[in-house]
Amino acid sequence: MNVAEASPAPDSVQPFIHLDKVRKSYKARGEEFLAVSDVTFDVAAGEFVALVGPSGCGKSTLLKILADLHHHDSGEVRIGSPDNPFDPSRDIGMVFQQALLLRWRTIIDNVMLPAEILGLPIKQSRERARDLLAMVGLAGFEDRYPHELSGGMQQRASIARAFIHDPKLILMDEPFGALDALTRERMNVELHRIWRESGKTILFVTHSISEAIFLSSQIVVLTARPARMAALVPISLPEPRTVADKTNAEFSNYARKVYELLGMT
Ligand SMILES: Nc1ncnc2c1ncn2[C@@H]1O[C@H](COP(=O)(O)OP(=O)(O)OP(=O)(O)O)[C@@H](O)[C@H]1O
Ligand SMILES: [Mg+2]
């Protein structure tokens, strides 16, 4: 072994997330059921990474492992580094397919919920909640109740809620799956802007290939269950991205590649 191999990598080049040969099985009805068999990828701090793969292949399972809600059987899962320590109870924000807002709380009180649970200073958090609601285009709706907002607006509020405690990592599990096509396109543009402005690391599960290409710096393509790596596809589309980019030849080439990797061509 030479000296370079023996010394640990400087922190600046260590990935923020490191998964190596991650395996996860569930026990169901007395039988072991392999959900994730061999998943290996790295995510740099500030990256936007999409996970795509067939239904039931283990994408949500992987997010739950990263959120520390499930334990993996073997392999390595590391988030953060000595210079950038990571505490899953404080450093993760989650967004799901449904907005999951509490109907008896106003929009701003819903956004405030994680701050209250974590015991963060209320006054500053409320100011931050107002700023975040403005960031997601909901200024003026702070005191409305969830049923007074459209589905897209509710999902924007749930994105603001995921950012309230300034987490280092945002995990999104098909966050736009329940929206109509046009609202979804708008939310893609909004989320891309929010990601660029916030500098957060985002892992995003989607079934939409064009959404994955539009949003990501890298796409993790997974095989049918049990999830294995089909490929990592770096996306180097110019910034800022607009919906019109989806009609470019470069965009179509990426789409063709991902469909091929999924065995759909
Ligand atoms: N708690 C559980 N107990 C037993 N099996 C489970 C559990 N959670 C998930 N599974 C199984 O593990 C596999 C992967 O599930 P997972 O929810 O991670 O898939 P997914 O890729 O997110 O699917 P989808 O795209 O449909 O959301 C599935 O076959 C599922 O049946
Ligand atoms: Mg899922």
Short mmCIF file of C-alpha atoms and ligand atoms in Angstrom, two decimals:
data_model
loop_
_atom_site.label_atom_id
_atom_site.label_comp_id
_atom_site.label_asym_id
_atom_site.label_seq_id
_atom_site.Cartn_x
_atom_site.Cartn_y
_atom_site.Cartn_z
CA MET A 1 0.00 0.00 0.00
CA ASN A 2 1.42 3.39 -0.88
CA VAL A 3 1.26 6.51 1.32
CA ALA A 4 -1.65 8.05 -0.59
CA GLU A 5 -3.77 4.94 -0.07
CA ALA A 6 -2.84 4.73 3.61
CA SER A 7 -3.85 8.28 4.53
CA PRO A 8 -7.55 9.00 5.02
CA ALA A 9 -9.13 11.17 2.35
CA PRO A 10 -9.28 14.85 3.30
CA ASP A 11 -12.76 15.76 4.55
CA SER A 12 -13.37 18.06 1.61
CA VAL A 13 -13.35 15.09 -0.77
CA GLN A 14 -15.31 12.67 1.44
CA PRO A 15 -18.84 12.21 0.13
CA PHE A 16 -21.67 13.47 2.33
CA ILE A 17 -23.50 10.15 1.91
CA HIS A 18 -21.74 6.87 1.33
CA LEU A 19 -23.61 3.63 0.68
CA ASP A 20 -21.61 0.49 0.06
CA LYS A 21 -23.16 -2.92 -0.76
CA VAL A 22 -26.27 -2.14 1.30
CA ARG A 23 -28.55 -5.11 1.84
CA LYS A 24 -31.92 -5.16 3.56
CA SER A 25 -34.45 -7.94 4.03
CA TYR A 26 -37.84 -7.91 5.72
CA LYS A 27 -39.30 -10.78 7.71
CA ALA A 28 -42.87 -11.36 6.63
CA ARG A 29 -45.05 -14.38 7.58
CA GLY A 30 -42.01 -16.24 8.86
CA GLU A 31 -40.15 -15.81 5.60
CA GLU A 32 -37.22 -13.61 4.76
CA PHE A 33 -37.92 -11.23 1.93
CA LEU A 34 -34.98 -9.52 0.23
CA ALA A 35 -35.87 -5.92 -0.65
CA VAL A 36 -32.44 -4.37 -1.28
CA SER A 37 -29.59 -6.60 -2.30
CA ASP A 38 -26.54 -4.58 -3.29
CA VAL A 39 -26.72 -0.81 -3.50
CA THR A 40 -23.59 1.32 -3.70
CA PHE A 41 -23.42 5.04 -4.41
CA ASP A 42 -22.04 8.30 -3.03
CA VAL A 43 -23.69 11.70 -2.79
CA ALA A 44 -21.67 14.90 -2.43
CA ALA A 45 -22.91 17.67 -0.11
CA GLY A 46 -25.31 19.94 -1.99
CA GLU A 47 -26.12 17.40 -4.70
CA PHE A 48 -29.63 16.59 -5.97
CA VAL A 49 -29.89 12.85 -6.56
CA ALA A 50 -32.95 11.07 -7.95
CA LEU A 51 -33.66 7.38 -7.32
CA VAL A 52 -35.63 5.63 -10.06
CA GLY A 53 -36.59 1.98 -10.41
CA PRO A 54 -39.61 -0.31 -10.84
CA SER A 55 -42.42 -0.25 -8.29
CA GLY A 56 -41.59 -2.35 -5.23
CA CYS A 57 -37.86 -2.42 -5.96
CA GLY A 58 -36.83 -0.88 -2.63
CA LYS A 59 -36.61 2.90 -3.13
CA SER A 60 -38.68 3.83 -0.08
CA THR A 61 -36.77 1.20 1.89
CA LEU A 62 -33.51 2.94 1.00
CA LEU A 63 -34.88 6.33 2.12
CA LYS A 64 -36.04 4.76 5.40
CA ILE A 65 -32.56 3.31 5.95
CA LEU A 66 -31.05 6.77 5.35
CA ALA A 67 -33.59 8.33 7.72
CA ASP A 68 -32.57 5.77 10.37
CA LEU A 69 -36.14 4.42 10.47
CA HIS A 70 -35.00 0.96 9.29
CA HIS A 71 -31.76 -0.89 9.89
CA HIS A 72 -29.91 -2.51 7.02
CA ASP A 73 -28.66 -6.12 7.35
CA SER A 74 -25.18 -5.56 5.96
CA GLY A 75 -23.05 -3.12 4.00
CA GLU A 76 -22.10 0.40 4.98
CA VAL A 77 -24.29 3.49 5.34
CA ARG A 78 -22.49 6.66 6.36
CA ILE A 79 -23.86 10.19 6.36
CA GLY A 80 -21.74 13.19 7.31
CA SER A 81 -18.10 13.21 8.32
CA PRO A 82 -16.00 14.30 11.31
CA ASP A 83 -16.01 17.86 9.92
CA ASN A 84 -19.70 17.75 9.07
CA PRO A 85 -21.36 15.62 11.77
CA PHE A 86 -24.84 14.31 11.08
CA ASP A 87 -27.64 13.66 13.59
CA PRO A 88 -30.61 11.94 11.90
CA SER A 89 -33.06 13.25 14.51
CA ARG A 90 -32.23 16.89 13.62
CA ASP A 91 -30.60 16.88 10.24
CA ILE A 92 -33.29 15.23 8.08
CA GLY A 93 -36.38 16.79 6.52
CA MET A 94 -38.90 14.47 4.84
CA VAL A 95 -41.53 15.04 2.16
CA PHE A 96 -43.98 12.29 1.20
CA GLN A 97 -46.43 11.71 -1.65
CA GLN A 98 -49.23 13.22 0.43
CA ALA A 99 -48.70 16.58 2.15
CA LEU A 100 -49.79 15.10 5.52
CA LEU A 101 -50.73 18.46 7.04
CA LEU A 102 -52.67 18.52 10.30
CA ARG A 103 -56.12 19.82 9.33
CA TRP A 104 -56.70 21.62 12.66
CA ARG A 105 -53.49 23.67 12.37
CA THR A 106 -53.00 26.71 10.16
CA ILE A 107 -50.41 26.47 7.39
CA ILE A 108 -47.77 28.34 9.39
CA ASP A 109 -48.46 26.18 12.47
CA ASN A 110 -48.04 23.07 10.32
CA VAL A 111 -44.69 24.37 9.06
CA MET A 112 -43.72 25.10 12.68
CA LEU A 113 -44.38 21.54 13.88
CA PRO A 114 -40.84 20.09 13.56
CA ALA A 115 -39.41 23.24 15.22
CA GLU A 116 -41.80 22.75 18.16
CA ILE A 117 -40.97 19.05 18.44
CA LEU A 118 -37.22 19.81 18.42
CA GLY A 119 -37.66 22.63 20.97
CA LEU A 120 -36.21 25.33 18.69
CA PRO A 121 -36.72 29.02 19.61
CA ILE A 122 -40.32 29.82 18.68
CA LYS A 123 -39.95 33.48 17.63
CA GLN A 124 -37.03 32.89 15.24
CA SER A 125 -38.63 29.71 13.88
CA ARG A 126 -41.86 31.60 13.14
CA GLU A 127 -39.91 34.20 11.18
CA ARG A 128 -38.14 31.41 9.32
CA ALA A 129 -41.50 29.72 8.63
CA ARG A 130 -42.77 32.97 7.06
CA ASP A 131 -39.63 33.21 4.90
CA LEU A 132 -39.97 29.58 3.82
CA LEU A 133 -43.64 30.02 2.97
CA ALA A 134 -42.65 33.00 0.83
CA MET A 135 -39.92 30.88 -0.78
CA VAL A 136 -42.49 28.24 -1.81
CA GLY A 137 -44.91 30.91 -3.07
CA LEU A 138 -47.35 30.81 -0.14
CA ALA A 139 -46.90 34.33 1.28
CA GLY A 140 -50.32 35.52 2.43
CA PHE A 141 -51.58 31.97 3.13
CA GLU A 142 -49.91 31.58 6.54
CA ASP A 143 -53.17 31.68 8.51
CA ARG A 144 -55.26 29.54 6.18
CA TYR A 145 -56.15 25.95 7.00
CA PRO A 146 -55.03 23.02 4.77
CA HIS A 147 -58.51 22.47 3.27
CA GLU A 148 -58.43 26.07 1.96
CA LEU A 149 -55.40 25.26 -0.23
CA SER A 150 -55.08 23.28 -3.47
CA GLY A 151 -53.15 20.00 -3.54
CA GLY A 152 -50.09 21.72 -5.06
CA MET A 153 -50.20 24.47 -2.43
CA GLN A 154 -50.46 21.89 0.37
CA GLN A 155 -47.44 20.09 -1.05
CA ARG A 156 -45.53 23.40 -1.12
CA ALA A 157 -46.35 23.84 2.58
CA SER A 158 -45.02 20.35 3.30
CA ILE A 159 -41.77 21.29 1.51
CA ALA A 160 -41.50 24.43 3.69
CA ARG A 161 -42.08 22.21 6.76
CA ALA A 162 -39.20 19.92 5.69
CA PHE A 163 -36.84 22.94 5.67
CA ILE A 164 -37.96 24.58 8.95
CA HIS A 165 -35.26 23.08 11.19
CA ASP A 166 -32.55 23.76 8.59
CA PRO A 167 -31.74 20.06 8.04
CA LYS A 168 -28.64 19.02 6.13
CA LEU A 169 -30.49 16.36 4.13
CA ILE A 170 -33.95 16.40 2.56
CA LEU A 171 -35.50 13.04 1.64
CA MET A 172 -38.43 13.17 -0.78
CA ASP A 173 -40.50 10.08 -1.60
CA GLU A 174 -42.54 10.72 -4.77
CA PRO A 175 -43.53 14.17 -3.48
CA PHE A 176 -45.37 15.17 -6.66
CA GLY A 177 -46.96 11.80 -7.43
CA ALA A 178 -50.45 12.97 -6.44
CA LEU A 179 -50.40 16.23 -8.43
CA ASP A 180 -51.83 16.92 -11.88
CA ALA A 181 -49.31 17.07 -14.74
CA LEU A 182 -49.20 20.86 -15.08
CA THR A 183 -48.87 21.54 -11.35
CA ARG A 184 -46.16 18.91 -11.26
CA GLU A 185 -44.17 20.68 -13.99
CA ARG A 186 -44.43 23.94 -12.04
CA MET A 187 -43.38 22.23 -8.83
CA ASN A 188 -40.34 20.79 -10.63
CA VAL A 189 -39.22 24.29 -11.60
CA GLU A 190 -39.92 25.59 -8.08
CA LEU A 191 -38.09 22.74 -6.38
CA HIS A 192 -35.10 23.11 -8.66
CA ARG A 193 -34.89 26.81 -7.77
CA ILE A 194 -35.32 26.08 -4.04
CA TRP A 195 -32.59 23.45 -4.17
CA ARG A 196 -30.18 25.84 -5.94
CA GLU A 197 -30.93 28.67 -3.50
CA SER A 198 -30.78 26.53 -0.35
CA GLY A 199 -27.69 24.47 -1.21
CA LYS A 200 -29.28 21.45 0.54
CA THR A 201 -28.51 17.85 -0.28
CA ILE A 202 -31.69 16.25 -1.65
CA LEU A 203 -32.51 12.59 -2.36
CA PHE A 204 -35.65 12.31 -4.41
CA VAL A 205 -37.63 9.19 -5.36
CA THR A 206 -39.73 9.42 -8.51
CA HIS A 207 -41.34 7.29 -11.19
CA SER A 208 -41.08 10.13 -13.69
CA ILE A 209 -37.93 9.88 -15.78
CA SER A 210 -38.26 13.43 -17.10
CA GLU A 211 -38.72 14.78 -13.55
CA ALA A 212 -35.57 12.89 -12.46
CA ILE A 213 -33.52 14.28 -15.37
CA PHE A 214 -34.83 17.83 -14.96
CA LEU A 215 -34.06 17.99 -11.23
CA SER A 216 -30.91 15.95 -10.73
CA SER A 217 -27.20 16.23 -10.79
CA GLN A 218 -27.10 12.42 -10.69
CA ILE A 219 -29.67 9.64 -11.15
CA VAL A 220 -29.41 6.30 -9.35
CA VAL A 221 -31.13 3.69 -11.53
CA LEU A 222 -32.19 0.57 -9.62
CA THR A 223 -33.20 -2.88 -10.88
CA ALA A 224 -36.46 -4.68 -10.05
CA ARG A 225 -36.62 -6.14 -6.52
CA PRO A 226 -34.31 -6.80 -4.86
CA ALA A 227 -32.81 -3.40 -5.64
CA ARG A 228 -29.38 -3.52 -7.21
CA MET A 229 -27.54 -0.76 -8.98
CA ALA A 230 -28.37 -0.70 -12.68
CA ALA A 231 -26.28 2.46 -13.17
CA LEU A 232 -25.40 5.94 -11.99
CA VAL A 233 -26.23 8.55 -14.59
CA PRO A 234 -24.62 11.98 -14.09
CA ILE A 235 -26.78 14.77 -15.54
CA SER A 236 -24.89 17.78 -16.80
CA LEU A 237 -27.64 19.97 -18.22
CA PRO A 238 -26.86 23.69 -18.06
CA GLU A 239 -28.31 25.89 -15.30
CA PRO A 240 -30.74 27.44 -14.73
CA ARG A 241 -33.06 24.78 -16.16
CA THR A 242 -36.42 25.61 -17.71
CA VAL A 243 -39.34 23.40 -18.73
CA ALA A 244 -38.36 24.07 -22.37
CA ASP A 245 -35.15 22.09 -21.72
CA LYS A 246 -37.33 18.96 -21.64
CA THR A 247 -37.71 19.24 -25.42
CA ASN A 248 -33.92 19.43 -26.08
CA ALA A 249 -32.03 16.67 -27.84
CA GLU A 250 -29.65 16.39 -24.86
CA PHE A 251 -32.61 15.84 -22.52
CA SER A 252 -34.07 13.17 -24.84
CA ASN A 253 -30.71 11.39 -24.95
CA TYR A 254 -30.66 11.17 -21.17
CA ALA A 255 -34.26 9.89 -21.16
CA ARG A 256 -33.42 7.21 -23.76
CA LYS A 257 -30.44 6.10 -21.67
CA VAL A 258 -32.48 5.79 -18.45
CA TYR A 259 -35.33 3.94 -20.21
CA GLU A 260 -32.74 1.55 -21.67
CA LEU A 261 -31.23 0.96 -18.24
CA LEU A 262 -34.71 0.19 -16.91
CA GLY A 263 -35.17 -2.31 -19.74
CA MET A 264 -38.08 -0.36 -21.19
CA THR A 265 -36.91 0.09 -24.77
N1 LIG B 1 -42.36 -3.32 6.43
C1 LIG B 1 -42.27 -4.23 5.46
N2 LIG B 1 -42.41 -5.55 5.72
C2 LIG B 1 -42.29 -6.48 4.74
N3 LIG B 1 -42.01 -6.17 3.46
C3 LIG B 1 -41.87 -4.89 3.14
C4 LIG B 1 -41.98 -3.83 4.12
N4 LIG B 1 -41.79 -2.64 3.50
C5 LIG B 1 -41.55 -2.92 2.20
N5 LIG B 1 -41.60 -4.25 1.98
C6 LIG B 1 -41.36 -4.95 0.70
O1 LIG B 1 -40.08 -4.55 0.22
C7 LIG B 1 -40.12 -4.28 -1.17
C8 LIG B 1 -39.62 -2.87 -1.42
O2 LIG B 1 -40.58 -1.97 -0.89
P1 LIG B 1 -40.43 -0.40 -1.08
O3 LIG B 1 -41.60 0.24 -0.43
O4 LIG B 1 -39.09 0.02 -0.62
O5 LIG B 1 -40.51 -0.27 -2.68
P2 LIG B 1 -40.56 1.04 -3.60
O6 LIG B 1 -39.45 0.90 -4.58
O7 LIG B 1 -40.59 2.25 -2.76
O8 LIG B 1 -41.95 0.82 -4.36
P3 LIG B 1 -42.96 1.93 -4.95
O9 LIG B 1 -42.28 2.51 -6.15
O10 LIG B 1 -44.17 1.13 -5.34
O11 LIG B 1 -43.23 2.93 -3.88
C9 LIG B 1 -41.55 -4.49 -1.63
O12 LIG B 1 -41.62 -5.69 -2.34
C10 LIG B 1 -42.37 -4.51 -0.36
O13 LIG B 1 -43.42 -5.44 -0.46
MG MG B 2 -42.05 3.72 -2.45
#
